[in-house]
PDB file of C-alpha atoms in Angstrom:
ATOM      1  CA  ILE A 212      -4.063 -12.461 -29.052  1.00  0.00           C
ATOM      2  CA  SER A 213      -5.478 -15.872 -27.698  1.00  0.00           C
ATOM      3  CA  ARG A 214      -5.204 -18.887 -30.049  1.00  0.00           C
ATOM      4  CA  THR A 215      -8.896 -19.053 -30.286  1.00  0.00           C
ATOM      5  CA  GLU A 216      -8.957 -15.717 -31.265  1.00  0.00           C
ATOM      6  CA  VAL A 217      -6.164 -16.098 -34.223  1.00  0.00           C
ATOM      7  CA  LEU A 218      -8.393 -18.743 -35.461  1.00  0.00           C
ATOM      8  CA  ASN A 219     -11.453 -17.268 -35.233  1.00  0.00           C
ATOM      9  CA  CYS A 220      -9.896 -14.387 -37.520  1.00  0.00           C
ATOM     10  CA  GLY A 221      -9.284 -17.214 -40.442  1.00  0.00           C
ATOM     11  CA  MET A 222      -5.739 -17.996 -39.631  1.00  0.00           C
ATOM     12  CA  SER A 223      -4.690 -21.632 -39.507  1.00  0.00           C
ATOM     13  CA  LEU A 224      -2.408 -23.377 -37.048  1.00  0.00           C
ATOM     14  CA  ASP A 225       0.172 -23.717 -39.342  1.00  0.00           C
ATOM     15  CA  GLN A 226       0.143 -20.117 -40.101  1.00  0.00           C
ATOM     16  CA  VAL A 227       0.662 -19.184 -36.406  1.00  0.00           C
ATOM     17  CA  GLN A 228       3.071 -21.516 -35.983  1.00  0.00           C
ATOM     18  CA  TRP A 229       5.284 -20.056 -38.722  1.00  0.00           C
ATOM     19  CA  ARG A 230       4.832 -16.479 -37.037  1.00  0.00           C
ATOM     20  CA  ILE A 231       6.062 -17.694 -33.558  1.00  0.00           C
ATOM     21  CA  ARG A 232       9.092 -19.754 -35.004  1.00  0.00           C
ATOM     22  CA  PRO A 233      12.671 -18.532 -34.107  1.00  0.00           C
ATOM     23  CA  GLY A 234      13.001 -15.442 -35.806  1.00  0.00           C
ATOM     24  CA  GLY A 235       9.346 -15.011 -36.481  1.00  0.00           C
ATOM     25  CA  SER A 236       7.512 -11.649 -36.643  1.00  0.00           C
ATOM     26  CA  TRP A 237       5.268 -13.379 -33.239  1.00  0.00           C
ATOM     27  CA  GLN A 238       6.016 -14.736 -29.927  1.00  0.00           C
ATOM     28  CA  ARG A 239       4.518 -17.278 -27.732  1.00  0.00           C
ATOM     29  CA  LEU A 240       4.279 -15.313 -24.388  1.00  0.00           C
ATOM     30  CA  LEU A 241       1.543 -18.093 -22.496  1.00  0.00           C
ATOM     31  CA  PRO A 242       0.067 -21.479 -23.569  1.00  0.00           C
ATOM     32  CA  GLY A 243      -2.571 -19.939 -26.557  1.00  0.00           C
ATOM     33  CA  VAL A 244      -1.396 -16.643 -25.937  1.00  0.00           C
ATOM     34  CA  TYR A 245       0.756 -14.683 -28.555  1.00  0.00           C
ATOM     35  CA  LEU A 246       1.981 -11.122 -28.780  1.00  0.00           C
ATOM     36  CA  ALA A 247       1.683 -10.092 -32.740  1.00  0.00           C
ATOM     37  CA  ALA A 248       5.201  -8.626 -32.328  1.00  0.00           C
ATOM     38  CA  THR A 249       8.919  -8.865 -31.109  1.00  0.00           C
ATOM     39  CA  GLY A 250      10.627  -7.381 -28.639  1.00  0.00           C
ATOM     40  CA  THR A 251      10.035  -7.202 -24.773  1.00  0.00           C
ATOM     41  CA  PRO A 252       6.234  -7.102 -24.052  1.00  0.00           C
ATOM     42  CA  THR A 253       5.117  -3.737 -22.144  1.00  0.00           C
ATOM     43  CA  ARG A 254       3.829  -4.106 -18.670  1.00  0.00           C
ATOM     44  CA  SER A 255       0.121  -3.453 -20.171  1.00  0.00           C
ATOM     45  CA  GLN A 256       0.610  -6.058 -22.721  1.00  0.00           C
ATOM     46  CA  SER A 257       1.983  -8.808 -20.316  1.00  0.00           C
ATOM     47  CA  GLU A 258      -1.211  -7.954 -18.190  1.00  0.00           C
ATOM     48  CA  ILE A 259      -3.303  -8.658 -21.153  1.00  0.00           C
ATOM     49  CA  ALA A 260      -1.690 -11.682 -21.869  1.00  0.00           C
ATOM     50  CA  ALA A 261      -2.506 -13.111 -18.580  1.00  0.00           C
ATOM     51  CA  LEU A 262      -6.083 -12.167 -18.554  1.00  0.00           C
ATOM     52  CA  ARG A 263      -6.188 -13.919 -22.013  1.00  0.00           C
ATOM     53  CA  TYR A 264      -4.722 -17.190 -20.311  1.00  0.00           C
ATOM     54  CA  ALA A 265      -6.828 -17.081 -17.232  1.00  0.00           C
ATOM     55  CA  GLY A 266     -10.009 -16.716 -19.451  1.00  0.00           C
ATOM     56  CA  PRO A 267     -13.319 -14.743 -19.693  1.00  0.00           C
ATOM     57  CA  GLY A 268     -14.374 -13.131 -16.153  1.00  0.00           C
ATOM     58  CA  SER A 269     -10.617 -13.329 -15.053  1.00  0.00           C
ATOM     59  CA  ALA A 270      -9.204 -10.292 -13.120  1.00  0.00           C
ATOM     60  CA  LEU A 271      -6.049  -8.853 -12.209  1.00  0.00           C
ATOM     61  CA  THR A 272      -5.536  -8.494  -8.642  1.00  0.00           C
ATOM     62  CA  GLY A 273      -2.915  -7.684  -5.737  1.00  0.00           C
ATOM     63  CA  LEU A 274       0.395  -5.710  -6.770  1.00  0.00           C
ATOM     64  CA  ALA A 275      -0.819  -5.679 -10.534  1.00  0.00           C
ATOM     65  CA  ALA A 276      -4.357  -4.000  -9.642  1.00  0.00           C
ATOM     66  CA  LEU A 277      -2.904  -1.707  -7.108  1.00  0.00           C
ATOM     67  CA  ARG A 278      -0.777   0.232  -9.463  1.00  0.00           C
ATOM     68  CA  ARG A 279      -3.716   0.691 -12.082  1.00  0.00           C
ATOM     69  CA  HIS A 280      -5.203   2.476  -8.729  1.00  0.00           C
ATOM     70  CA  GLY A 281      -2.053   4.401  -8.598  1.00  0.00           C
ATOM     71  CA  VAL A 282      -1.198   3.353  -5.058  1.00  0.00           C
ATOM     72  CA  ARG A 283       2.611   2.840  -4.531  1.00  0.00           C
ATOM     73  CA  ALA A 284       3.492  -0.805  -4.722  1.00  0.00           C
ATOM     74  CA  ARG A 285       6.568  -2.444  -5.923  1.00  0.00           C
ATOM     75  CA  GLU A 286       7.067  -4.245  -9.225  1.00  0.00           C
ATOM     76  CA  GLY A 287       6.236  -7.838  -8.717  1.00  0.00           C
ATOM     77  CA  LYS A 288       8.025 -10.677 -11.156  1.00  0.00           C
ATOM     78  CA  THR A 289       4.691 -12.070 -11.429  1.00  0.00           C
ATOM     79  CA  ILE A 290       0.965 -11.234 -12.250  1.00  0.00           C
ATOM     80  CA  THR A 291      -1.724 -12.299  -9.883  1.00  0.00           C
ATOM     81  CA  VAL A 292      -5.082 -13.044 -11.788  1.00  0.00           C
ATOM     82  CA  LEU A 293      -8.447 -14.201  -9.910  1.00  0.00           C
ATOM     83  CA  ILE A 294     -10.309 -16.924 -11.722  1.00  0.00           C
ATOM     84  CA  PRO A 295     -13.589 -18.608 -10.673  1.00  0.00           C
ATOM     85  CA  ASP A 296     -13.126 -21.760  -8.450  1.00  0.00           C
ATOM     86  CA  GLY A 297     -13.348 -24.797 -10.707  1.00  0.00           C
ATOM     87  CA  ARG A 298     -12.036 -23.616 -13.687  1.00  0.00           C
ATOM     88  CA  VAL A 299      -8.725 -25.431 -14.328  1.00  0.00           C
ATOM     89  CA  ARG A 300      -5.638 -23.137 -15.084  1.00  0.00           C
ATOM     90  CA  LYS A 301      -2.225 -23.335 -13.992  1.00  0.00           C
ATOM     91  CA  SER A 302       0.344 -20.694 -13.085  1.00  0.00           C
ATOM     92  CA  ARG A 303       2.984 -20.185 -15.680  1.00  0.00           C
ATOM     93  CA  SER A 304       5.543 -18.005 -16.285  1.00  0.00           C
ATOM     94  CA  PHE A 305       4.838 -14.907 -14.960  1.00  0.00           C
ATOM     95  CA  VAL A 306       1.560 -15.545 -14.173  1.00  0.00           C
ATOM     96  CA  ARG A 307       0.175 -16.845 -10.739  1.00  0.00           C
ATOM     97  CA  VAL A 308      -3.463 -17.814 -11.099  1.00  0.00           C
ATOM     98  CA  TRP A 309      -5.435 -17.794  -7.877  1.00  0.00           C
ATOM     99  CA  PRO A 310      -9.127 -19.612  -7.956  1.00  0.00           C
ATOM    100  CA  THR A 311     -11.488 -18.285  -5.721  1.00  0.00           C
ATOM    101  CA  THR A 312     -15.133 -18.832  -4.679  1.00  0.00           C
ATOM    102  CA  ARG A 313     -15.269 -14.859  -4.352  1.00  0.00           C
ATOM    103  CA  MET A 314     -14.796 -13.507  -7.491  1.00  0.00           C
ATOM    104  CA  PRO A 315     -15.827  -9.774  -7.292  1.00  0.00           C
ATOM    105  CA  GLU A 316     -19.099  -8.977  -8.070  1.00  0.00           C
ATOM    106  CA  PHE A 317     -17.719  -5.480  -9.839  1.00  0.00           C
ATOM    107  CA  VAL A 318     -14.225  -4.799 -11.210  1.00  0.00           C
ATOM    108  CA  MET A 319     -12.776  -1.683 -12.893  1.00  0.00           C
ATOM    109  CA  ALA A 320     -11.505  -1.673 -16.782  1.00  0.00           C
ATOM    110  CA  ASP A 321      -8.853   0.250 -18.522  1.00  0.00           C
ATOM    111  CA  GLY A 322      -9.245  -0.737 -21.920  1.00  0.00           C
ATOM    112  CA  ALA A 323      -8.858  -4.829 -22.397  1.00  0.00           C
ATOM    113  CA  VAL A 324      -7.317  -4.769 -18.858  1.00  0.00           C
ATOM    114  CA  ARG A 325      -9.823  -5.699 -15.877  1.00  0.00           C
ATOM    115  CA  PHE A 326      -8.608  -5.658 -12.508  1.00  0.00           C
ATOM    116  CA  THR A 327     -10.159  -5.507  -8.889  1.00  0.00           C
ATOM    117  CA  GLN A 328     -11.314  -2.649  -6.561  1.00  0.00           C
ATOM    118  CA  THR A 329      -8.634  -1.312  -4.651  1.00  0.00           C
ATOM    119  CA  ALA A 330      -9.733  -3.066  -0.979  1.00  0.00           C
ATOM    120  CA  ARG A 331      -9.490  -6.301  -2.515  1.00  0.00           C
ATOM    121  CA  ALA A 332      -6.123  -5.611  -4.172  1.00  0.00           C
ATOM    122  CA  VAL A 333      -4.820  -4.670  -0.949  1.00  0.00           C
ATOM    123  CA  ALA A 334      -6.085  -7.737   0.631  1.00  0.00           C
ATOM    124  CA  ASP A 335      -4.707  -9.946  -1.833  1.00  0.00           C
ATOM    125  CA  ALA A 336      -1.375  -7.890  -1.918  1.00  0.00           C
ATOM    126  CA  SER A 337      -0.780  -8.608   1.453  1.00  0.00           C
ATOM    127  CA  ARG A 338      -0.560 -12.488   0.424  1.00  0.00           C
ATOM    128  CA  GLU A 339       2.133 -11.791  -2.073  1.00  0.00           C
ATOM    129  CA  LEU A 340       4.371  -9.358  -0.405  1.00  0.00           C
ATOM    130  CA  GLY A 341       7.319 -10.421   2.219  1.00  0.00           C
ATOM    131  CA  SER A 342       6.986  -8.523   5.290  1.00  0.00           C
ATOM    132  CA  LEU A 343       4.778  -6.268   7.592  1.00  0.00           C
ATOM    133  CA  ARG A 344       6.671  -3.287   6.219  1.00  0.00           C
ATOM    134  CA  GLU A 345       5.617  -3.707   2.732  1.00  0.00           C
ATOM    135  CA  VAL A 346       2.109  -4.700   3.590  1.00  0.00           C
ATOM    136  CA  ARG A 347       1.844  -1.432   5.741  1.00  0.00           C
ATOM    137  CA  ALA A 348       2.980   0.765   3.061  1.00  0.00           C
ATOM    138  CA  VAL A 349       0.430  -0.558   0.573  1.00  0.00           C
ATOM    139  CA  THR A 350      -2.388  -0.368   3.300  1.00  0.00           C
ATOM    140  CA  ALA A 351      -1.384   3.264   4.311  1.00  0.00           C
ATOM    141  CA  ASP A 352      -0.914   4.496   0.683  1.00  0.00           C
ATOM    142  CA  ALA A 353      -4.324   3.108  -0.422  1.00  0.00           C
ATOM    143  CA  VAL A 354      -5.895   4.951   2.578  1.00  0.00           C
ATOM    144  CA  GLN A 355      -4.062   8.139   2.399  1.00  0.00           C
ATOM    145  CA  ARG A 356      -4.818   8.544  -0.803  1.00  0.00           C
ATOM    146  CA  ARG A 357      -8.466   7.432  -0.298  1.00  0.00           C
ATOM    147  CA  ALA A 358      -8.108   5.141  -3.020  1.00  0.00           C
ATOM    148  CA  CYS A 359     -10.445   3.082  -0.403  1.00  0.00           C
ATOM    149  CA  ARG A 360     -12.111   3.402   3.013  1.00  0.00           C
ATOM    150  CA  LEU A 361     -10.958   1.658   6.422  1.00  0.00           C
ATOM    151  CA  ASP A 362     -14.266  -0.284   6.587  1.00  0.00           C
ATOM    152  CA  GLN A 363     -13.748  -1.809   2.998  1.00  0.00           C
ATOM    153  CA  LEU A 364     -10.526  -3.014   3.970  1.00  0.00           C
ATOM    154  CA  ILE A 365     -11.690  -4.517   7.258  1.00  0.00           C
ATOM    155  CA  GLU A 366     -14.520  -6.302   5.334  1.00  0.00           C
ATOM    156  CA  GLU A 367     -11.890  -7.685   3.106  1.00  0.00           C
ATOM    157  CA  LEU A 368      -9.709  -8.886   6.174  1.00  0.00           C
ATOM    158  CA  ALA A 369     -12.885 -10.851   7.695  1.00  0.00           C
ATOM    159  CA  HIS A 370     -12.704 -13.075   4.171  1.00  0.00           C
ATOM    160  CA  ALA A 371      -9.114 -13.432   4.143  1.00  0.00           C
ATOM    161  CA  PRO A 372      -7.292 -16.712   4.818  1.00  0.00           C
ATOM    162  CA  MET A 373      -6.778 -16.690   8.531  1.00  0.00           C
ATOM    163  CA  ARG A 374      -3.037 -17.988   8.231  1.00  0.00           C
ATOM    164  CA  GLN A 375      -2.156 -15.672   5.526  1.00  0.00           C
ATOM    165  CA  SER A 376      -3.890 -12.261   7.106  1.00  0.00           C
ATOM    166  CA  ALA A 377      -1.693 -11.320  10.136  1.00  0.00           C
ATOM    167  CA  TRP A 378      -0.094  -8.718   8.427  1.00  0.00           C
ATOM    168  CA  LEU A 379      -2.907  -7.201   6.987  1.00  0.00           C
ATOM    169  CA  ARG A 380      -4.647  -7.544  10.408  1.00  0.00           C
ATOM    170  CA  ARG A 381      -1.923  -5.858  11.836  1.00  0.00           C
ATOM    171  CA  ALA A 382      -1.679  -2.769   9.369  1.00  0.00           C
ATOM    172  CA  LEU A 383      -5.261  -2.132   9.320  1.00  0.00           C
ATOM    173  CA  ALA A 384      -4.907  -1.823  13.406  1.00  0.00           C
ATOM    174  CA  GLU A 385      -2.189   0.687  13.008  1.00  0.00           C
ATOM    175  CA  VAL A 386      -4.126   2.474  10.605  1.00  0.00           C
ATOM    176  CA  ALA A 387      -7.492   2.317  12.901  1.00  0.00           C
ATOM    177  CA  ASP A 388      -5.022   4.067  15.681  1.00  0.00           C
ATOM    178  CA  GLY A 389      -4.173   6.967  13.097  1.00  0.00           C
ATOM    179  CA  VAL A 390      -0.891   5.657  11.464  1.00  0.00           C
ATOM    180  CA  ARG A 391      -0.828   6.923   7.857  1.00  0.00           C
ATOM    181  CA  SER A 392       2.490   5.910   6.403  1.00  0.00           C
ATOM    182  CA  VAL A 393       5.436   3.180   6.785  1.00  0.00           C
ATOM    183  CA  ALA A 394       7.489   5.777   8.331  1.00  0.00           C
ATOM    184  CA  GLU A 395       5.025   6.222  10.909  1.00  0.00           C
ATOM    185  CA  GLY A 396       4.542   2.695  11.613  1.00  0.00           C
ATOM    186  CA  ASP A 397       8.259   2.404  12.255  1.00  0.00           C
ATOM    187  CA  LEU A 398       8.031   4.936  15.101  1.00  0.00           C
ATOM    188  CA  ARG A 399       5.114   2.991  16.211  1.00  0.00           C
ATOM    189  CA  ASP A 400       7.320   0.072  16.488  1.00  0.00           C
ATOM    190  CA  LEU A 401       9.612   1.889  18.364  1.00  0.00           C
ATOM    191  CA  ILE A 402       7.926   3.273  20.481  1.00  0.00           C
ATOM    192  CA  ILE A 403       6.179  -0.032  21.456  1.00  0.00           C
ATOM    193  CA  ARG A 404       9.599  -1.703  21.855  1.00  0.00           C
ATOM    194  CA  ALA A 405      10.984   0.694  24.013  1.00  0.00           C
ATOM    195  CA  ARG A 406       7.860   0.563  26.225  1.00  0.00           C
ATOM    196  CA  LEU A 407       7.230   4.404  25.992  1.00  0.00           C
ATOM    197  CA  PRO A 408       4.149   5.682  26.831  1.00  0.00           C
ATOM    198  CA  GLN A 409       1.435   5.300  24.171  1.00  0.00           C
ATOM    199  CA  PRO A 410       0.559   8.581  22.173  1.00  0.00           C
ATOM    200  CA  LEU A 411      -2.305   9.531  19.943  1.00  0.00           C
ATOM    201  CA  PHE A 412      -1.006   9.349  16.127  1.00  0.00           C
ATOM    202  CA  ASN A 413      -2.367  11.948  13.628  1.00  0.00           C
ATOM    203  CA  PRO A 414      -4.868  13.995  16.111  1.00  0.00           C
ATOM    204  CA  ARG A 415      -5.696  17.207  14.877  1.00  0.00           C
ATOM    205  CA  LEU A 416      -4.683  19.620  17.989  1.00  0.00           C
ATOM    206  CA  TYR A 417      -6.642  22.953  18.508  1.00  0.00           C
ATOM    207  CA  LEU A 418      -6.066  26.112  20.437  1.00  0.00           C
ATOM    208  CA  GLY A 419      -9.447  27.284  21.540  1.00  0.00           C
ATOM    209  CA  ARG A 420     -11.164  27.045  17.893  1.00  0.00           C
ATOM    210  CA  THR A 421      -7.838  27.609  16.030  1.00  0.00           C
ATOM    211  CA  PHE A 422      -6.473  24.658  14.239  1.00  0.00           C
ATOM    212  CA  LEU A 423      -2.428  24.155  14.941  1.00  0.00           C
ATOM    213  CA  ALA A 424      -1.359  21.054  13.582  1.00  0.00           C
ATOM    214  CA  LYS A 425      -1.849  17.357  12.914  1.00  0.00           C
ATOM    215  CA  PRO A 426       1.516  15.812  14.543  1.00  0.00           C
ATOM    216  CA  ASP A 427       2.617  12.210  13.481  1.00  0.00           C
ATOM    217  CA  ALA A 428       2.505  11.571  17.350  1.00  0.00           C
ATOM    218  CA  TRP A 429       1.279  13.683  20.340  1.00  0.00           C
ATOM    219  CA  TRP A 430       1.646  13.189  24.128  1.00  0.00           C
ATOM    220  CA  PRO A 431      -0.918  15.100  25.393  1.00  0.00           C
ATOM    221  CA  VAL A 432      -0.106  15.190  29.468  1.00  0.00           C
ATOM    222  CA  ALA A 433       3.435  16.298  28.418  1.00  0.00           C
ATOM    223  CA  ALA A 434       2.752  18.402  25.147  1.00  0.00           C
ATOM    224  CA  VAL A 435       5.114  16.560  23.190  1.00  0.00           C
ATOM    225  CA  ALA A 436       4.679  16.132  19.746  1.00  0.00           C
ATOM    226  CA  VAL A 437       6.879  14.318  17.250  1.00  0.00           C
ATOM    227  CA  GLU A 438       7.093  14.425  13.638  1.00  0.00           C
ATOM    228  CA  VAL A 439       8.575  12.088  11.240  1.00  0.00           C
ATOM    229  CA  ASP A 440      10.057  14.166   8.535  1.00  0.00           C
ATOM    230  CA  SER A 441       9.539  11.879   5.338  1.00  0.00           C
ATOM    231  CA  ARG A 442      10.672  13.407   1.986  1.00  0.00           C
ATOM    232  CA  GLU A 443       8.060  10.618   0.409  1.00  0.00           C
ATOM    233  CA  TRP A 444       5.060  11.328   2.641  1.00  0.00           C
ATOM    234  CA  HIS A 445       5.974  14.871   4.057  1.00  0.00           C
ATOM    235  CA  LEU A 446       8.389  17.204   1.619  1.00  0.00           C
ATOM    236  CA  LEU A 447       6.309  16.670  -1.566  1.00  0.00           C
ATOM    237  CA  PRO A 448       6.513  20.512  -3.418  1.00  0.00           C
ATOM    238  CA  GLY A 449       5.254  23.368  -1.501  1.00  0.00           C
ATOM    239  CA  ASP A 450       4.843  21.120   1.705  1.00  0.00           C
ATOM    240  CA  TRP A 451       8.495  22.421   3.163  1.00  0.00           C
ATOM    241  CA  ALA A 452       6.845  26.056   3.953  1.00  0.00           C
ATOM    242  CA  GLN A 453       4.091  23.935   5.664  1.00  0.00           C
ATOM    243  CA  THR A 454       5.980  22.270   7.813  1.00  0.00           C
ATOM    244  CA  LEU A 455       7.991  25.163   8.944  1.00  0.00           C
ATOM    245  CA  ALA A 456       4.568  27.060   9.558  1.00  0.00           C
ATOM    246  CA  ARG A 457       3.014  23.938  11.278  1.00  0.00           C
ATOM    247  CA  HIS A 458       6.200  23.772  13.563  1.00  0.00           C
ATOM    248  CA  ALA A 459       6.077  27.341  14.501  1.00  0.00           C
ATOM    249  CA  ARG A 460       2.372  27.512  15.366  1.00  0.00           C
ATOM    250  CA  MET A 461       3.472  24.524  18.145  1.00  0.00           C
ATOM    251  CA  THR A 462       6.299  25.912  19.454  1.00  0.00           C
ATOM    252  CA  ALA A 463       4.694  29.188  19.774  1.00  0.00           C
ATOM    253  CA  CYS A 464       1.798  27.509  21.902  1.00  0.00           C
ATOM    254  CA  GLY A 465       4.760  26.070  24.167  1.00  0.00           C
ATOM    255  CA  ILE A 466       4.457  22.387  22.623  1.00  0.00           C
ATOM    256  CA  LEU A 467       7.616  20.790  22.460  1.00  0.00           C
ATOM    257  CA  VAL A 468       8.227  19.378  18.891  1.00  0.00           C
ATOM    258  CA  LEU A 469      10.786  16.860  17.819  1.00  0.00           C
ATOM    259  CA  HIS A 470      11.964  16.150  14.142  1.00  0.00           C
ATOM    260  CA  PHE A 471      13.077  13.095  13.003  1.00  0.00           C
ATOM    261  CA  THR A 472      13.597  11.322   9.973  1.00  0.00           C
ATOM    262  CA  PRO A 473      12.793   7.781   8.840  1.00  0.00           C
ATOM    263  CA  THR A 474      16.462   6.823   8.656  1.00  0.00           C
ATOM    264  CA  GLN A 475      17.049   7.899  12.066  1.00  0.00           C
ATOM    265  CA  VAL A 476      13.857   6.284  13.234  1.00  0.00           C
ATOM    266  CA  ARG A 477      15.364   2.648  12.115  1.00  0.00           C
ATOM    267  CA  ALA A 478      19.202   3.466  12.147  1.00  0.00           C
ATOM    268  CA  GLU A 479      19.382   5.582  15.398  1.00  0.00           C
ATOM    269  CA  PRO A 480      16.339   3.887  17.727  1.00  0.00           C
ATOM    270  CA  ASP A 481      18.325   4.607  20.897  1.00  0.00           C
ATOM    271  CA  ARG A 482      18.654   8.216  20.283  1.00  0.00           C
ATOM    272  CA  VAL A 483      15.349   9.089  19.230  1.00  0.00           C
ATOM    273  CA  VAL A 484      14.074   7.130  22.162  1.00  0.00           C
ATOM    274  CA  ALA A 485      16.428   8.999  24.457  1.00  0.00           C
ATOM    275  CA  GLU A 486      15.260  12.211  23.169  1.00  0.00           C
ATOM    276  CA  ILE A 487      11.630  11.219  23.227  1.00  0.00           C
ATOM    277  CA  ARG A 488      12.096  10.160  26.851  1.00  0.00           C
ATOM    278  CA  SER A 489      13.698  13.707  27.741  1.00  0.00           C
ATOM    279  CA  ALA A 490      11.195  15.731  26.109  1.00  0.00           C
ATOM    280  CA  LEU A 491       8.418  13.844  28.136  1.00  0.00           C
ATOM    281  CA  ARG A 492      10.257  14.507  31.354  1.00  0.00           C
ATOM    282  CA  ALA A 493      10.399  17.842  30.845  1.00  0.00           C
ATOM    283  CA  GLY A 494       7.098  18.326  29.559  1.00  0.00           C
ATOM    284  CA  GLN A 495       5.548  16.748  32.427  1.00  0.00           C
ATOM    285  CA  GLN A 496       7.117  19.476  34.761  1.00  0.00           C
ATOM    286  CA  ARG A 497       5.351  22.227  33.113  1.00  0.00           C
ATOM    287  CA  PRO A 498       1.735  23.205  33.447  1.00  0.00           C
ATOM    288  CA  THR A 499      -0.590  21.807  31.353  1.00  0.00           C
ATOM    289  CA  LEU A 500      -1.353  23.550  27.944  1.00  0.00           C
ATOM    290  CA  PRO A 501      -4.836  24.235  26.919  1.00  0.00           C
ATOM    291  CA  VAL A 502      -4.322  22.403  23.815  1.00  0.00           C
ATOM    292  CA  ARG A 503      -7.327  20.357  22.547  1.00  0.00           C
ATOM    293  CA  ALA A 504      -6.714  16.989  20.452  1.00  0.00           C
ATOM    294  CA  LEU A 505      -9.273  15.397  18.188  1.00  0.00           C
ATOM    295  CA  PRO A 506      -8.704  11.758  16.777  1.00  0.00           C
ATOM    296  CA  ALA A 507      -7.392  11.088  13.457  1.00  0.00           C
ATOM    297  CA  ALA A 508     -10.026  11.393  11.098  1.00  0.00           C
TER     298      ALA A 508
END
């Protein structure tokens, strides 16, 4: 509850001071914002406090908003709140205040918590995160979960500060190329560093009209497919049988299928590159397979 709300309820400042004294029944979370309970505030209580402090019309954005949308994002030490440009509010304690001339026209609401839509949250989170890998993870997850569309992210990128948008720009380029997870992004980086031929990422493979699979990477000339078998992305409940069936369909058509874990891609890059090179050489010595590939949807 804010100081203004307290006073509007008929309490005096002396009564407030009595409650927030050491050992009192309330606690002061932020300047002019109180929690009418003792103990550690919940995440929701901290978010409401941040909005009370920021004032009317404010909205959570970045990592806090992404978690509200169900996008996988790490727990941040601070809660980022957008306020209209011109309002005077300093960042305090666990609240980071970002004045903006682009306050969202529409926001989401969950009870007392207001938060930006997913595309804006991703764009703002990219300025909070500390690495390309983290930006890639939230960007890919948002698209993978259909929490937002690629064109919406591109629109947000067009308005993002140039100096702070390099990681987001690169992550969106990867998603546009078909990369759908952080593990696939690591594979893409390795392929580029090793100067391997550029594959198609997440294409849809067909034999005639029969759908075969959607491998993580596909080299059409050599008919080589690579799967990054991440427990996080590919081994959800029930997916192991689907992974085996997909492998069987591809190998039955003569496709060379290589499987790597995300840990192998990061920790054993030389081995991964060597196996891909060997498979590409072997594949190029065979007759071309009648497999049709459509770009990632």
